Amino acid sequence: IVGESTEGPTPVAVEIEFGKAVISADNTTILFSGVSADGKPLVAGFDEFAGTVYVNENTAVVSGMAIKVYSKSIWSNENGLARKLKSAAFLNADKFPTITFETTEITASEDGGGKFDVKGKLTVRDVTREVSFSATSSIVRYQLRVTGSFQIDRTEFPMDEALDQFGKIIEVSLSVGSISREAPLSNP
């Protein structure tokens, strides 16, 4: 069942070398989660992306990230959903082959504990919007883990067709150092 997992995510080492951690589908999960018109949770993810998470080696704090996602690599555990998400009504993957995210500001939380606030530019369908979210990181023996999520209104990117099929609000989640094909258990 989508959204429920008995095994949970698989932890994967993400090595930090010279202040950088290279991420891909081999060590990171990027998910889109939404809700259909009848309230059913829907989850999709990506099999192809590349990025870098920058780490300040003196403070062991994440200092930036840049990610390029290949739209055609979207998958879903829901029958036929990936095809719909690649279509012109949603990602229009043939015309807009990439989704990008790049941080513009990262601020360490006063609470500490690896928490930080992220501001960045998300580009989907050649439309760029500023997004903000909180994230958590841990670094142990030069291995990185980062988790964070944010919501977007897909009509702002103009993906305003077929709102009944994937809902208007989409949660985008990132988990560096963990791979999974399941929705986070906190999803609606």
PDB file of N, CA and C in Angstrom, residues 150-187:
ATOM      1  N   PHE A 150       8.988  20.381   1.556  1.00  0.00           N
ATOM      2  CA  PHE A 150       8.244  21.627   1.405  1.00  0.00           C
ATOM      3  C   PHE A 150       7.058  21.366   0.496  1.00  0.00           C
ATOM      4  N   GLN A 151       6.092  22.274   0.530  1.00  0.00           N
ATOM      5  CA  GLN A 151       4.910  22.154  -0.309  1.00  0.00           C
ATOM      6  C   GLN A 151       4.931  23.218  -1.390  1.00  0.00           C
ATOM      7  N   ILE A 152       4.422  22.841  -2.547  1.00  0.00           N
ATOM      8  CA  ILE A 152       4.244  23.802  -3.630  1.00  0.00           C
ATOM      9  C   ILE A 152       2.801  23.741  -4.107  1.00  0.00           C
ATOM     10  N   ASP A 153       2.336  24.856  -4.613  1.00  0.00           N
ATOM     11  CA  ASP A 153       1.052  24.926  -5.301  1.00  0.00           C
ATOM     12  C   ASP A 153       1.391  24.734  -6.775  1.00  0.00           C
ATOM     13  N   ARG A 154       1.033  23.608  -7.321  1.00  0.00           N
ATOM     14  CA  ARG A 154       1.485  23.288  -8.678  1.00  0.00           C
ATOM     15  C   ARG A 154       0.920  24.220  -9.744  1.00  0.00           C
ATOM     16  N   THR A 155      -0.160  24.938  -9.431  1.00  0.00           N
ATOM     17  CA  THR A 155      -0.707  25.875 -10.420  1.00  0.00           C
ATOM     18  C   THR A 155       0.236  27.057 -10.636  1.00  0.00           C
ATOM     19  N   GLU A 156       1.178  27.291  -9.712  1.00  0.00           N
ATOM     20  CA  GLU A 156       2.147  28.376  -9.869  1.00  0.00           C
ATOM     21  C   GLU A 156       3.260  28.034 -10.867  1.00  0.00           C
ATOM     22  N   PHE A 157       3.302  26.781 -11.318  1.00  0.00           N
ATOM     23  CA  PHE A 157       4.374  26.344 -12.224  1.00  0.00           C
ATOM     24  C   PHE A 157       3.847  25.981 -13.599  1.00  0.00           C
ATOM     25  N   PRO A 158       3.021  26.493 -14.215  1.00  0.00           N
ATOM     26  CA  PRO A 158       1.626  26.226 -14.505  1.00  0.00           C
ATOM     27  C   PRO A 158       1.338  24.759 -14.809  1.00  0.00           C
ATOM     28  N   MET A 159       1.029  24.036 -13.769  1.00  0.00           N
ATOM     29  CA  MET A 159       0.562  22.651 -13.896  1.00  0.00           C
ATOM     30  C   MET A 159      -0.847  22.644 -13.326  1.00  0.00           C
ATOM     31  N   ASP A 160      -1.774  23.299 -14.040  1.00  0.00           N
ATOM     32  CA  ASP A 160      -3.103  23.478 -13.483  1.00  0.00           C
ATOM     33  C   ASP A 160      -4.168  22.592 -14.115  1.00  0.00           C
ATOM     34  N   GLU A 161      -3.739  21.672 -14.953  1.00  0.00           N
ATOM     35  CA  GLU A 161      -4.697  20.722 -15.518  1.00  0.00           C
ATOM     36  C   GLU A 161      -4.775  19.494 -14.620  1.00  0.00           C
ATOM     37  N   ALA A 162      -5.850  18.758 -14.733  1.00  0.00           N
ATOM     38  CA  ALA A 162      -6.035  17.478 -14.037  1.00  0.00           C
ATOM     39  C   ALA A 162      -5.799  17.592 -12.532  1.00  0.00           C
ATOM     40  N   LEU A 163      -6.309  18.665 -11.915  1.00  0.00           N
ATOM     41  CA  LEU A 163      -6.125  18.848 -10.473  1.00  0.00           C
ATOM     42  C   LEU A 163      -6.762  17.722  -9.672  1.00  0.00           C
ATOM     43  N   ASP A 164      -7.784  17.088 -10.236  1.00  0.00           N
ATOM     44  CA  ASP A 164      -8.438  15.987  -9.536  1.00  0.00           C
ATOM     45  C   ASP A 164      -7.578  14.733  -9.510  1.00  0.00           C
ATOM     46  N   GLN A 165      -6.548  14.670 -10.365  1.00  0.00           N
ATOM     47  CA  GLN A 165      -5.742  13.459 -10.434  1.00  0.00           C
ATOM     48  C   GLN A 165      -4.550  13.465  -9.490  1.00  0.00           C
ATOM     49  N   PHE A 166      -4.073  14.631  -9.086  1.00  0.00           N
ATOM     50  CA  PHE A 166      -2.927  14.666  -8.184  1.00  0.00           C
ATOM     51  C   PHE A 166      -3.031  15.804  -7.181  1.00  0.00           C
ATOM     52  N   GLY A 167      -4.125  16.488  -7.139  1.00  0.00           N
ATOM     53  CA  GLY A 167      -4.305  17.573  -6.185  1.00  0.00           C
ATOM     54  C   GLY A 167      -3.518  18.824  -6.538  1.00  0.00           C
ATOM     55  N   LYS A 168      -3.876  19.925  -5.926  1.00  0.00           N
ATOM     56  CA  LYS A 168      -3.246  21.217  -6.195  1.00  0.00           C
ATOM     57  C   LYS A 168      -1.932  21.380  -5.424  1.00  0.00           C
ATOM     58  N   ILE A 169      -1.899  20.888  -4.191  1.00  0.00           N
ATOM     59  CA  ILE A 169      -0.722  21.016  -3.337  1.00  0.00           C
ATOM     60  C   ILE A 169       0.101  19.731  -3.409  1.00  0.00           C
ATOM     61  N   ILE A 170       1.399  19.915  -3.644  1.00  0.00           N
ATOM     62  CA  ILE A 170       2.317  18.784  -3.732  1.00  0.00           C
ATOM     63  C   ILE A 170       3.386  18.953  -2.668  1.00  0.00           C
ATOM     64  N   GLU A 171       3.657  17.892  -1.950  1.00  0.00           N
ATOM     65  CA  GLU A 171       4.774  17.902  -1.008  1.00  0.00           C
ATOM     66  C   GLU A 171       5.984  17.307  -1.708  1.00  0.00           C
ATOM     67  N   VAL A 172       7.077  18.051  -1.686  1.00  0.00           N
ATOM     68  CA  VAL A 172       8.339  17.601  -2.256  1.00  0.00           C
ATOM     69  C   VAL A 172       9.233  17.243  -1.078  1.00  0.00           C
ATOM     70  N   SER A 173       9.747  16.015  -1.062  1.00  0.00           N
ATOM     71  CA  SER A 173      10.614  15.628   0.044  1.00  0.00           C
ATOM     72  C   SER A 173      11.949  15.122  -0.484  1.00  0.00           C
ATOM     73  N   LEU A 174      12.979  15.418   0.276  1.00  0.00           N
ATOM     74  CA  LEU A 174      14.354  15.057  -0.055  1.00  0.00           C
ATOM     75  C   LEU A 174      14.931  14.286   1.120  1.00  0.00           C
ATOM     76  N   SER A 175      15.556  13.163   0.824  1.00  0.00           N
ATOM     77  CA  SER A 175      16.204  12.377   1.870  1.00  0.00           C
ATOM     78  C   SER A 175      17.557  11.912   1.353  1.00  0.00           C
ATOM     79  N   VAL A 176      18.609  12.637   1.737  1.00  0.00           N
ATOM     80  CA  VAL A 176      19.976  12.297   1.354  1.00  0.00           C
ATOM     81  C   VAL A 176      20.475  11.242   2.330  1.00  0.00           C
ATOM     82  N   GLY A 177      21.000  10.147   1.795  1.00  0.00           N
ATOM     83  CA  GLY A 177      21.488   9.068   2.643  1.00  0.00           C
ATOM     84  C   GLY A 177      20.444   8.011   2.914  1.00  0.00           C
ATOM     85  N   SER A 178      19.380   8.017   2.131  1.00  0.00           N
ATOM     86  CA  SER A 178      18.298   7.058   2.318  1.00  0.00           C
ATOM     87  C   SER A 178      17.580   6.869   0.983  1.00  0.00           C
ATOM     88  N   ILE A 179      17.339   5.631   0.596  1.00  0.00           N
ATOM     89  CA  ILE A 179      16.591   5.381  -0.635  1.00  0.00           C
ATOM     90  C   ILE A 179      15.323   4.598  -0.311  1.00  0.00           C
ATOM     91  N   SER A 180      14.231   4.993  -0.981  1.00  0.00           N
ATOM     92  CA  SER A 180      12.936   4.377  -0.731  1.00  0.00           C
ATOM     93  C   SER A 180      12.021   4.627  -1.919  1.00  0.00           C
ATOM     94  N   ARG A 181      11.084   3.746  -2.118  1.00  0.00           N
ATOM     95  CA  ARG A 181      10.036   3.932  -3.113  1.00  0.00           C
ATOM     96  C   ARG A 181       8.682   4.016  -2.421  1.00  0.00           C
ATOM     97  N   GLU A 182       8.690   4.447  -1.192  1.00  0.00           N
ATOM     98  CA  GLU A 182       7.465   4.563  -0.410  1.00  0.00           C
ATOM     99  C   GLU A 182       7.291   5.989   0.072  1.00  0.00           C
ATOM    100  N   ALA A 183       6.057   6.359   0.318  1.00  0.00           N
ATOM    101  CA  ALA A 183       5.772   7.686   0.866  1.00  0.00           C
ATOM    102  C   ALA A 183       6.222   7.739   2.311  1.00  0.00           C
ATOM    103  N   PRO A 184       6.658   8.911   2.752  1.00  0.00           N
ATOM    104  CA  PRO A 184       6.928   9.065   4.178  1.00  0.00           C
ATOM    105  C   PRO A 184       5.642   8.782   4.949  1.00  0.00           C
ATOM    106  N   LEU A 185       5.743   8.166   6.099  1.00  0.00           N
ATOM    107  CA  LEU A 185       4.542   7.800   6.853  1.00  0.00           C
ATOM    108  C   LEU A 185       3.757   9.009   7.321  1.00  0.00           C
ATOM    109  N   SER A 186       4.354  10.195   7.308  1.00  0.00           N
ATOM    110  CA  SER A 186       3.643  11.391   7.742  1.00  0.00           C
ATOM    111  C   SER A 186       2.765  11.990   6.649  1.00  0.00           C
ATOM    112  N   ASN A 187       2.841  11.470   5.441  1.00  0.00           N
ATOM    113  CA  ASN A 187       2.031  12.013   4.345  1.00  0.00           C
ATOM    114  C   ASN A 187       0.559  11.792   4.596  1.00  0.00           C
TER     115      ASN A 187
END
